[in-house]
Amino acid sequence: MKPQDFMEALGGVSQEKLDALAKWQEAGTPITGKAPAQEKRIMQTAAEPVPTQRRRETMKQKVKTKASAAQFLPWKFGIGAAVATCAAIAVSIGAGIISMDKQQQMQVGMSGETSVAEQISKQETNAEKTNHEPVPLIDNLCAFSGTDEIAPAISDNGLVEVWRSMNDAAEFIEYDQIGKLTNCSDYFTDALFAKYDVLYAAHPLKKYLPENTLRFQLSGGEFDADGKLHMTIGALALDELPNSWASDAQRLNSVNHYWFYTVPKNSLPEITAWEFEVDEYHVGELDETAKDAAAGDDAIYQFIKTTDAYQKWDAAVNRQLYITWGKSKPVLPEGCEEVQSADAAHEPVEIIEKLISSGGNDSTMMKLPPEGAVQVLRSVEDAEACCRYSSENVAGQPFDFRNKLTEDLFAEYDVLYFAFKDEQKPQYCYSVDLAGGSIAADGSILKLDFHALMFDPAHLPSDWCSVTEPDWNTYYFYTVPKNILPDLNAIELSFEEYPLGEIPDEILAHANDLVDIEDNGYITKHTKLQEYLETTQEYLDWVMSMPKPKYISWEDNTQLP
Amino acid sequence: MTEDEKLLRLFQARDERALKAAEQQYGKLCRTMAYRILGDRQDAEECVDDVLMKLWDTIPPAAPRSLTAYISGITRNHALNVLRAKNKAKRGGKQYDAALDELSPYLKSDEDMEDRLGTIALQDAINRFLEMLPEETSMIFLARYYSMQPIKEIAAKHSSTVGRVQMILKRTKEKLRAFLKEEGLL
C-alpha cells in the first residue's frame, strides 16, 4: 500500500465521523491529550487552570483602556494590562473619599431584588448537591473604567449578569457604538456566544474600594446557599498615597468599573442577587526612598513589589479565577445543560511554589526505596525527620534544606515533598517538569503528571548515556496551602512526552561545552545543547505546556483528611 | 433558522442565489482545503467553482445534516481527482505532500492497492479503526489527514501544543500500522 492509497481511502470515512469532525473543528474543542479513562478526571477539574501566562498575554492583547490611561497615572510594572487599567484608575482614589472597616472580608454592597431560593426549591434534588465544579472565568475579554456616559447606567450596587447571546449584549453594544468609547463591543459576536457565555460585572469604584487603593482586580465569586452571587475584588492599598498621585482622586466620584469574562456555555444560572466584597491587602507605609518624590514612580513600584501584601495580593488575583458554589447550586435556566461534572468532590489544591528540586544519590543524600517517597511536611520537625543524610560521614544528620524549610514558612504553608528514582523517567528524556497531580480515591496515593522533553533516539548528544544510574534520585519540595492535603504514602508517576526535533550535528558533537548566557544582567553558564534547545519551538511548546498555576485535584469520592 | 438551513432551503428551491451564498459561507473553507491538496492557487480556485456546481447538482436530493462536512468531503474528493488527472500525485500541495511523508513510514508495503475491492476493504478498515480510537484522537487524526490541516493550526485552534498533537498523531499512526497489519492490509 502507498500512502496515496490510504489518503484516497480516507475519503470514504463515515458521514457520522465527518459530522463529528466538522463540529469539533467549528467548536475549537480544547485537546486534553488524555485517554478516556483519564478524561473523566480532567472533566472533574474542568476548572483546571488556563496557564496564567497565557491568560496574562490574552489580557494584554485585549484590554481596552480608553477611560484610564489618558487621565490617570499609568502603572508600569508587573502584571497584565487589565490590572494596569484598574490600577491606573485605582491609584487615583483619594483620601477621604470613602471610609471603611478594614476587615479582610469587607462587605461593601448589596443588590438584587429577588432571591433565587424559590427556583432552588423547585428542583430540590439539584439543590441538595453540595459539591459542584467551580466555573472558570476563562478569559478577560475586556475591562475598563468610566462614567455612566460610557456604558449603560448601573445602580449604586453595581450589576452582575450572564450574557448568553448578542441580544443580551445589544444594549451595551448600542451604547458603545455611539462614538466607539471602549471598543469592547468588538468582542461580542455570534461566534463568541456560540462558544461561551459572558459574565458581566460592573460596580462603582468609589463605593467599593478602600481608601488609597493602588491596584485592584476581580478575584472570583461564590454563590451562597440562597443563590446570591458574592463577587470578590482584591484591592492593594497604601496607608497614604504619595502627593503626586492623590490629585486625581476627585475624578473618581462618578466612575464605575466594568468587567467582561468568558465562561463555559450554560455553566451559570441567571443572576438575580449579587454582592461585591473586597479583600484588602495593605502595603502599609512607603519606605523613605519610595517617599522621596524625586525618586520617581519606579522607586515606589519597586518598593511595593517587595512587600508581603503585594505578594499575597498578586497570588490571590493573578491566578485562574472561578465562580464557586456554596452549599446549594442555583437552578440553571431552562435549556441549559450543566457542562461540568456535578459530582466532583473537592476544589483543586494549588501547588504554590517550587522551593527545592535537587538531584542526588542514595549514598550522599536521602536514600529512596524503589517506589520513591512522598510526605506532606507540616512543621520543621517533620522536615528534619524526613530530610536526613544517608552518607556514612553524617548519616542521620538533618539535610541542609533548613534555610528554606523554616518555621516562618510552616506558619503559612505545608510542604509537599516527593522524590523518585531517575530510572522511573522515560528513556531518552532530556528534562521533566511537574504539570500537576491528583489524589486517588483512598486519599493516600498521589498521582503526579510530568511533562517530559524527549530526545529523538536517532539524534542524541555524543556523550549521552542512556543508562540511568540506579541510585540517582530527584527530590522535590513544593509549598501548598496549610492543612488541605491529607497524609500521603505513595506516588504514581506519569510522563506525557514532548518530542524534540532533529538537533544539528555540530550541537550534538559539543553538547556539553559551556557557553555564557546573559540573564537579567547576570552571566550564567549553559551548555551548548541547552542554549540551542531553548531557541527551538519544541522546547517552547514544552515550557508552555506546563499549567500555571499547577493544581492537585481529587479523584471521585476522595476522602478529605 | 440557521445560516446553513437558509442555504439548504435556497438550494432546494433551485434559487441561484444559493451559489453566491455558498461561496460566501464556504468558499474560504473549500479554497483552503483544495489548495492544501493541489498546491496551486489557480487549480484551487477552479476546484471551488466545481464544488459549487456539484453542490447545485446534488442538493436536492441530498439534504446533508452538516454542510461543513458535506462540502469538505466533496472538496477533498474532487481535489484528489483533479490531482490524479493532472498526474501530480507525487507533487501536490504542501500539506498533501507533508501528510504523505508523515504516513509513509507507517504504511509502506510492497503490495499495490490497485483493485477496487482492496480500496473498499481499506475504507472499511479505516472506519473501524477510527471507531476504536478515543473520540478526540480520531478527530485530531482526521483533522490532519482528512482535512489536511497543518499541525500548528490544529494545536492553535484547539488550545494545545504542536508537541502534544505530534505525539498523539505519532502514537495513532503506530496503532494504525499495527491494526492494518492485523487486517492483512499491510
CSV table of C-alpha atoms in Angstrom, one decimal, chain A residues 52-415:
chain,number,residue,atom,x,y,z
A,52,THR,CA,-1.6,32.1,33.9
A,53,GLN,CA,1.0,33.3,31.5
A,54,ARG,CA,-1.4,32.8,28.6
A,55,ARG,CA,-4.2,34.5,30.4
A,56,ARG,CA,-2.0,37.5,31.0
A,57,GLU,CA,-1.0,37.6,27.4
A,58,THR,CA,-4.6,37.5,26.3
A,59,MET,CA,-5.5,40.2,28.7
A,60,LYS,CA,-2.7,42.3,27.5
A,61,GLN,CA,-3.9,42.0,23.9
A,62,LYS,CA,-7.5,42.5,24.6
A,63,VAL,CA,-8.0,45.0,27.3
A,64,LYS,CA,-9.1,48.4,26.3
A,65,THR,CA,-8.0,51.3,28.4
A,66,LYS,CA,-9.9,54.2,26.9
A,67,ALA,CA,-11.1,55.5,30.2
A,68,SER,CA,-8.0,55.3,32.2
A,69,ALA,CA,-4.5,55.7,30.9
A,70,ALA,CA,-5.0,59.1,29.4
A,71,GLN,CA,-6.4,60.5,32.6
A,72,PHE,CA,-4.6,58.9,35.3
A,73,LEU,CA,-1.1,57.7,36.2
A,74,PRO,CA,0.0,54.6,34.3
A,75,TRP,CA,1.1,51.6,36.3
A,76,LYS,CA,4.2,50.4,34.8
A,77,PHE,CA,5.4,47.2,36.1
A,78,GLY,CA,4.3,43.7,36.6
A,79,ILE,CA,1.1,42.1,35.6
A,80,GLY,CA,-1.3,42.4,32.8
A,81,ALA,CA,-2.8,45.3,31.2
A,82,ALA,CA,-6.2,44.7,32.7
A,83,VAL,CA,-4.9,45.1,36.1
A,84,ALA,CA,-2.9,48.0,34.9
A,85,THR,CA,-6.0,49.6,33.7
A,86,CYS,CA,-7.6,49.1,37.0
A,87,ALA,CA,-4.6,50.3,38.8
A,88,ALA,CA,-4.4,53.4,36.8
A,89,ILE,CA,-7.9,54.3,37.9
A,90,ALA,CA,-7.5,53.0,41.4
A,91,VAL,CA,-4.3,54.7,42.1
A,92,SER,CA,-6.2,58.0,41.9
A,93,ILE,CA,-8.7,57.3,44.6
A,94,GLY,CA,-8.0,59.9,47.1
A,95,ALA,CA,-8.0,60.1,50.8
A,96,GLY,CA,-11.3,60.8,52.4
A,97,ILE,CA,-13.5,59.7,49.6
A,98,ILE,CA,-14.6,56.6,51.4
A,99,SER,CA,-14.1,55.3,54.9
A,100,MET,CA,-14.5,51.7,55.5
A,101,ASP,CA,-13.9,49.0,58.0
A,102,LYS,CA,-10.5,47.4,57.5
A,103,GLN,CA,-11.5,43.9,57.8
A,104,GLN,CA,-10.3,41.3,55.3
A,105,GLN,CA,-13.6,40.3,54.0
A,106,MET,CA,-15.4,43.6,54.0
A,107,GLN,CA,-19.0,43.7,52.9
A,108,VAL,CA,-19.4,46.7,50.8
A,109,GLY,CA,-22.6,46.4,48.9
A,110,MET,CA,-25.7,44.6,48.3
A,111,SER,CA,-28.1,44.3,45.5
A,112,GLY,CA,-30.6,42.2,43.7
A,113,GLU,CA,-34.3,42.4,44.2
A,114,THR,CA,-35.3,38.8,44.2
A,115,SER,CA,-33.7,35.7,45.6
A,116,VAL,CA,-33.3,32.5,43.6
A,117,ALA,CA,-34.2,30.4,46.6
A,118,GLU,CA,-37.6,29.9,45.1
A,119,GLN,CA,-36.1,28.5,42.0
A,120,ILE,CA,-33.9,26.3,44.0
A,121,SER,CA,-36.8,24.8,45.9
A,122,LYS,CA,-38.4,23.8,42.6
A,123,GLN,CA,-35.5,21.4,42.0
A,124,GLU,CA,-34.7,20.1,45.4
A,125,THR,CA,-32.7,17.2,44.1
A,126,ASN,CA,-30.3,19.5,42.4
A,127,ALA,CA,-30.2,21.9,45.3
A,128,GLU,CA,-29.2,19.1,47.7
A,129,LYS,CA,-26.0,18.5,45.8
A,130,THR,CA,-23.3,20.2,47.8
A,131,ASN,CA,-20.3,19.8,45.7
A,132,HIS,CA,-20.1,21.3,42.3
A,133,GLU,CA,-17.3,22.1,39.9
A,134,PRO,CA,-16.2,25.7,40.0
A,135,VAL,CA,-16.9,27.6,36.8
A,136,PRO,CA,-13.7,29.1,35.4
A,137,LEU,CA,-13.6,32.7,34.3
A,138,ILE,CA,-11.8,31.8,31.1
A,139,ASP,CA,-10.7,35.0,29.5
A,140,ASN,CA,-10.9,38.6,30.5
A,141,LEU,CA,-12.4,39.9,27.3
A,142,CYS,CA,-12.0,43.5,28.3
A,143,ALA,CA,-12.2,45.7,31.3
A,144,PHE,CA,-12.4,49.5,31.6
A,145,SER,CA,-13.4,52.3,33.9
A,146,GLY,CA,-15.7,55.1,33.0
A,147,THR,CA,-18.7,57.2,33.9
A,148,ASP,CA,-22.3,56.4,33.1
A,149,GLU,CA,-21.9,58.1,29.8
A,150,ILE,CA,-19.6,55.3,28.6
A,151,ALA,CA,-21.8,52.4,29.2
A,152,PRO,CA,-25.4,51.7,30.2
A,153,ALA,CA,-26.1,53.1,33.7
A,154,ILE,CA,-25.7,50.8,36.7
A,155,SER,CA,-27.2,51.2,40.1
A,156,ASP,CA,-25.2,52.1,43.2
A,157,ASN,CA,-25.0,48.4,44.0
A,158,GLY,CA,-23.5,47.5,40.7
A,159,LEU,CA,-24.7,44.9,38.3
A,160,VAL,CA,-23.9,41.3,37.5
A,161,GLU,CA,-25.4,39.5,34.5
A,162,VAL,CA,-24.8,36.4,32.4
A,163,TRP,CA,-24.9,37.2,28.7
A,164,ARG,CA,-25.8,34.3,26.5
A,165,SER,CA,-26.3,35.9,23.1
A,166,MET,CA,-25.9,39.0,21.1
A,167,ASN,CA,-29.4,40.1,22.3
A,168,ASP,CA,-28.1,40.3,25.9
A,169,ALA,CA,-25.2,42.4,24.7
A,170,ALA,CA,-27.3,44.6,22.5
A,171,GLU,CA,-27.8,47.5,24.9
A,172,PHE,CA,-24.1,47.7,25.7
A,173,ILE,CA,-23.1,47.5,22.0
A,174,GLU,CA,-25.6,50.2,21.1
A,175,TYR,CA,-24.1,52.4,23.7
A,176,ASP,CA,-20.6,51.6,22.8
A,177,GLN,CA,-21.1,52.2,19.2
A,178,ILE,CA,-22.0,55.8,19.8
A,179,GLY,CA,-18.6,57.2,19.5
A,180,LYS,CA,-16.9,53.9,20.0
A,181,LEU,CA,-15.9,54.8,23.5
A,182,THR,CA,-14.5,51.5,24.7
A,183,ASN,CA,-14.2,49.2,21.6
A,184,CYS,CA,-15.3,46.4,23.9
A,185,SER,CA,-18.3,45.8,21.7
A,186,ASP,CA,-15.9,44.4,19.0
A,187,TYR,CA,-15.5,41.3,21.1
A,188,PHE,CA,-19.2,40.4,21.2
A,189,THR,CA,-20.0,38.3,18.1
A,190,ASP,CA,-22.3,35.4,17.3
A,191,ALA,CA,-19.1,33.3,17.1
A,192,LEU,CA,-18.2,34.2,20.7
A,193,PHE,CA,-21.6,33.4,22.0
A,194,ALA,CA,-21.7,30.1,20.1
A,195,LYS,CA,-18.8,29.0,22.3
A,196,TYR,CA,-19.1,31.0,25.5
A,197,ASP,CA,-21.3,32.9,27.8
A,198,VAL,CA,-20.1,36.2,29.2
A,199,LEU,CA,-20.1,37.2,32.8
A,200,TYR,CA,-20.6,40.9,33.0
A,201,ALA,CA,-19.9,42.6,36.3
A,202,ALA,CA,-19.9,46.4,36.9
A,203,HIS,CA,-19.6,48.4,40.1
A,204,PRO,CA,-19.0,52.0,41.2
A,205,LEU,CA,-15.4,52.4,42.3
A,206,LYS,CA,-15.8,55.0,45.0
A,207,LYS,CA,-18.3,53.0,46.9
A,208,TYR,CA,-16.4,49.7,47.0
A,209,LEU,CA,-12.7,50.3,47.0
A,210,PRO,CA,-10.8,51.1,50.2
A,211,GLU,CA,-9.0,54.4,50.6
A,212,ASN,CA,-5.7,54.8,48.9
A,213,THR,CA,-6.2,51.7,46.7
A,214,LEU,CA,-3.2,51.2,44.4
A,215,ARG,CA,-4.5,48.4,42.3
A,216,PHE,CA,-7.5,46.1,42.2
A,217,GLN,CA,-8.6,43.1,40.4
A,218,LEU,CA,-11.6,40.7,40.4
A,219,SER,CA,-10.5,37.6,42.3
A,220,GLY,CA,-13.6,35.3,41.8
A,221,GLY,CA,-17.0,34.8,43.1
A,222,GLU,CA,-19.2,32.4,45.1
A,223,PHE,CA,-22.9,31.6,45.1
A,224,ASP,CA,-24.2,31.3,48.6
A,225,ALA,CA,-27.0,28.9,49.7
A,226,ASP,CA,-29.6,31.4,48.7
A,227,GLY,CA,-28.3,31.7,45.3
A,228,LYS,CA,-26.8,35.1,45.8
A,229,LEU,CA,-23.5,35.7,43.9
A,230,HIS,CA,-20.7,37.2,46.0
A,231,MET,CA,-18.1,38.7,43.8
A,232,THR,CA,-14.8,39.4,45.3
A,233,ILE,CA,-12.3,42.1,44.5
A,234,GLY,CA,-8.7,42.0,45.7
A,235,ALA,CA,-7.5,45.6,46.5
A,236,LEU,CA,-4.0,46.6,47.2
A,237,ALA,CA,-3.9,49.7,49.3
A,238,LEU,CA,-1.3,52.0,50.9
A,239,ASP,CA,-1.6,53.9,54.2
A,240,GLU,CA,-1.2,57.1,52.3
A,241,LEU,CA,-0.9,57.9,48.6
A,242,PRO,CA,2.1,59.9,47.5
A,243,ASN,CA,1.1,63.5,47.0
A,244,SER,CA,1.8,63.3,43.3
A,245,TRP,CA,-0.8,60.6,43.0
A,246,ALA,CA,-3.6,62.0,45.0
A,247,SER,CA,-4.6,64.8,42.8
A,248,ASP,CA,-6.9,62.8,40.6
A,249,ALA,CA,-9.0,61.5,43.4
A,250,GLN,CA,-11.9,63.7,42.8
A,251,ARG,CA,-12.3,62.5,39.3
A,252,LEU,CA,-13.5,59.1,40.5
A,253,ASN,CA,-16.7,60.4,42.1
A,254,SER,CA,-18.8,59.1,39.3
A,255,VAL,CA,-16.6,56.4,37.9
A,256,ASN,CA,-17.6,52.8,37.5
A,257,HIS,CA,-15.6,49.7,36.6
A,258,TYR,CA,-16.7,47.2,34.1
A,259,TRP,CA,-15.5,43.6,33.7
A,260,PHE,CA,-16.3,41.1,31.0
A,261,TYR,CA,-15.2,37.5,31.3
A,262,THR,CA,-16.0,34.5,29.1
A,263,VAL,CA,-17.3,31.4,31.0
A,264,PRO,CA,-18.2,28.0,29.7
A,265,LYS,CA,-21.5,27.9,27.8
A,266,ASN,CA,-24.5,27.4,30.0
A,267,SER,CA,-22.5,26.9,33.2
A,268,LEU,CA,-24.0,29.7,35.2
A,269,PRO,CA,-27.7,30.4,36.2
A,270,GLU,CA,-29.4,33.7,35.8
A,271,ILE,CA,-28.1,36.0,38.4
A,272,THR,CA,-30.8,37.7,40.4
A,273,ALA,CA,-29.0,38.7,43.5
A,274,TRP,CA,-25.4,39.8,43.9
A,275,GLU,CA,-23.0,41.5,46.2
A,276,PHE,CA,-19.5,42.9,45.8
A,277,GLU,CA,-16.9,42.2,48.5
A,278,VAL,CA,-13.4,43.5,48.9
A,279,ASP,CA,-10.4,41.6,50.2
A,280,GLU,CA,-7.9,44.3,51.3
A,281,TYR,CA,-4.2,43.9,51.1
A,282,HIS,CA,-2.4,46.7,53.0
A,283,VAL,CA,1.1,47.6,51.9
A,284,GLY,CA,1.5,50.0,54.8
A,285,GLU,CA,3.8,52.9,54.8
A,286,LEU,CA,6.2,53.6,51.9
A,287,ASP,CA,9.9,53.5,52.8
A,288,GLU,CA,12.0,56.7,52.7
A,289,THR,CA,13.3,56.1,49.3
A,290,ALA,CA,9.9,55.5,47.8
A,291,LYS,CA,8.5,58.5,49.6
A,292,ASP,CA,11.1,60.8,48.0
A,293,ALA,CA,9.2,62.3,45.2
A,294,ALA,CA,12.4,62.8,43.3
A,295,ALA,CA,12.9,59.1,43.2
A,296,GLY,CA,10.0,58.8,40.8
A,297,ASP,CA,7.2,56.3,40.4
A,298,ASP,CA,9.5,53.4,39.6
A,299,ALA,CA,11.0,53.6,43.1
A,300,ILE,CA,7.5,53.4,44.6
A,301,TYR,CA,6.6,50.5,42.4
A,302,GLN,CA,9.8,48.7,43.2
A,303,PHE,CA,9.2,49.1,46.9
A,304,ILE,CA,5.6,47.9,46.7
A,305,LYS,CA,6.6,44.9,44.7
A,306,THR,CA,8.8,43.6,47.5
A,307,THR,CA,6.2,43.8,50.2
A,308,ASP,CA,4.4,40.8,51.7
A,309,ALA,CA,1.0,42.4,51.0
A,310,TYR,CA,1.8,42.7,47.3
A,311,GLN,CA,2.9,39.1,47.1
A,312,LYS,CA,-0.3,37.9,48.7
A,313,TRP,CA,-2.4,40.1,46.6
A,314,ASP,CA,-0.6,39.0,43.5
A,315,ALA,CA,-1.1,35.4,44.4
A,316,ALA,CA,-4.8,36.0,45.0
A,317,VAL,CA,-5.7,37.8,41.8
A,318,ASN,CA,-3.2,36.6,39.3
A,319,ARG,CA,-4.3,33.0,39.0
A,320,GLN,CA,-7.1,31.2,37.3
A,321,LEU,CA,-10.3,32.7,38.6
A,322,TYR,CA,-13.5,30.8,39.4
A,323,ILE,CA,-17.1,31.2,40.3
A,324,THR,CA,-17.7,28.6,43.0
A,325,TRP,CA,-20.8,27.2,44.6
A,326,GLY,CA,-21.8,27.3,48.2
A,327,LYS,CA,-24.0,24.7,49.8
A,328,SER,CA,-26.5,24.7,47.1
A,329,LYS,CA,-26.4,25.3,43.4
A,330,PRO,CA,-29.0,27.5,41.9
A,331,VAL,CA,-31.1,26.0,39.1
A,332,LEU,CA,-29.7,26.6,35.6
A,333,PRO,CA,-32.1,28.2,33.2
A,334,GLU,CA,-34.3,26.1,31.0
A,335,GLY,CA,-32.4,24.7,28.1
A,336,CYS,CA,-29.0,24.9,29.8
A,337,GLU,CA,-27.2,21.8,30.4
A,338,GLU,CA,-24.6,21.5,33.1
A,339,VAL,CA,-21.4,21.3,31.3
A,340,GLN,CA,-19.2,20.3,34.2
A,341,SER,CA,-19.2,17.3,36.4
A,342,ALA,CA,-21.7,17.7,39.2
A,343,ASP,CA,-20.2,15.1,41.4
A,344,ALA,CA,-16.7,16.4,41.8
A,345,ALA,CA,-15.7,16.1,45.4
A,346,HIS,CA,-13.4,19.0,46.1
A,347,GLU,CA,-11.8,22.0,44.7
A,348,PRO,CA,-8.2,21.5,43.3
A,349,VAL,CA,-5.4,22.5,45.6
A,350,GLU,CA,-2.9,24.9,44.2
A,351,ILE,CA,0.8,24.0,44.2
A,352,ILE,CA,2.1,27.3,45.2
A,353,GLU,CA,5.8,27.4,44.6
A,354,LYS,CA,8.7,25.0,44.0
A,355,LEU,CA,11.1,25.5,46.9
A,356,ILE,CA,13.7,23.0,46.0
A,357,SER,CA,14.4,20.5,43.3
A,358,SER,CA,17.6,18.6,43.7
A,359,GLY,CA,19.4,15.6,42.2
A,360,GLY,CA,21.4,13.3,44.4
A,361,ASN,CA,22.1,9.7,45.0
A,362,ASP,CA,21.3,7.2,47.7
A,363,SER,CA,24.7,7.3,49.2
A,364,THR,CA,25.1,11.0,49.6
A,365,MET,CA,21.6,12.3,50.1
A,366,MET,CA,18.3,10.7,51.2
A,367,LYS,CA,18.1,7.1,50.4
A,368,LEU,CA,15.0,6.2,48.5
A,369,PRO,CA,13.1,2.9,48.1
A,370,PRO,CA,12.5,1.8,44.5
A,371,GLU,CA,8.9,3.1,44.6
A,372,GLY,CA,10.0,6.6,45.6
A,373,ALA,CA,8.8,8.7,48.6
A,374,VAL,CA,6.2,11.2,49.5
A,375,GLN,CA,5.2,13.1,52.6
A,376,VAL,CA,3.3,16.2,53.5
A,377,LEU,CA,5.6,18.2,55.8
A,378,ARG,CA,3.6,20.3,58.3
A,379,SER,CA,6.4,21.5,60.6
A,380,VAL,CA,10.1,22.0,60.9
A,381,GLU,CA,10.2,18.8,62.9
A,382,ASP,CA,8.6,16.9,60.0
A,383,ALA,CA,11.2,18.4,57.7
A,384,GLU,CA,14.1,17.4,59.8
A,385,ALA,CA,12.8,13.9,60.4
A,386,CYS,CA,12.3,13.5,56.7
A,387,CYS,CA,15.4,15.1,55.2
A,388,ARG,CA,18.3,13.1,56.7
A,389,TYR,CA,21.7,12.3,55.1
A,390,SER,CA,22.3,8.7,54.3
A,391,SER,CA,26.1,9.0,53.8
A,392,GLU,CA,28.4,7.3,56.3
A,393,ASN,CA,30.0,10.5,57.4
A,394,VAL,CA,26.9,12.3,58.5
A,395,ALA,CA,24.3,9.5,58.5
A,396,GLY,CA,21.2,10.5,60.2
A,397,GLN,CA,22.0,14.2,60.3
A,398,PRO,CA,19.3,16.6,59.1
A,399,PHE,CA,19.9,17.6,55.5
A,400,ASP,CA,20.6,21.2,55.0
A,401,PHE,CA,17.4,22.4,53.5
A,402,ARG,CA,16.7,24.1,56.7
A,403,ASN,CA,17.4,27.6,55.3
A,404,LYS,CA,14.3,27.1,53.2
A,405,LEU,CA,12.1,24.9,55.4
A,406,THR,CA,11.8,27.4,58.2
A,407,GLU,CA,9.3,28.0,61.0
A,408,ASP,CA,8.0,31.1,59.2
A,409,LEU,CA,7.3,29.0,56.1
A,410,PHE,CA,5.4,26.4,58.0
A,411,ALA,CA,3.4,29.0,59.8
A,412,GLU,CA,1.8,29.8,56.5
A,413,TYR,CA,2.2,26.7,54.3
A,414,ASP,CA,2.6,23.0,54.3
A,415,VAL,CA,5.3,21.5,52.1
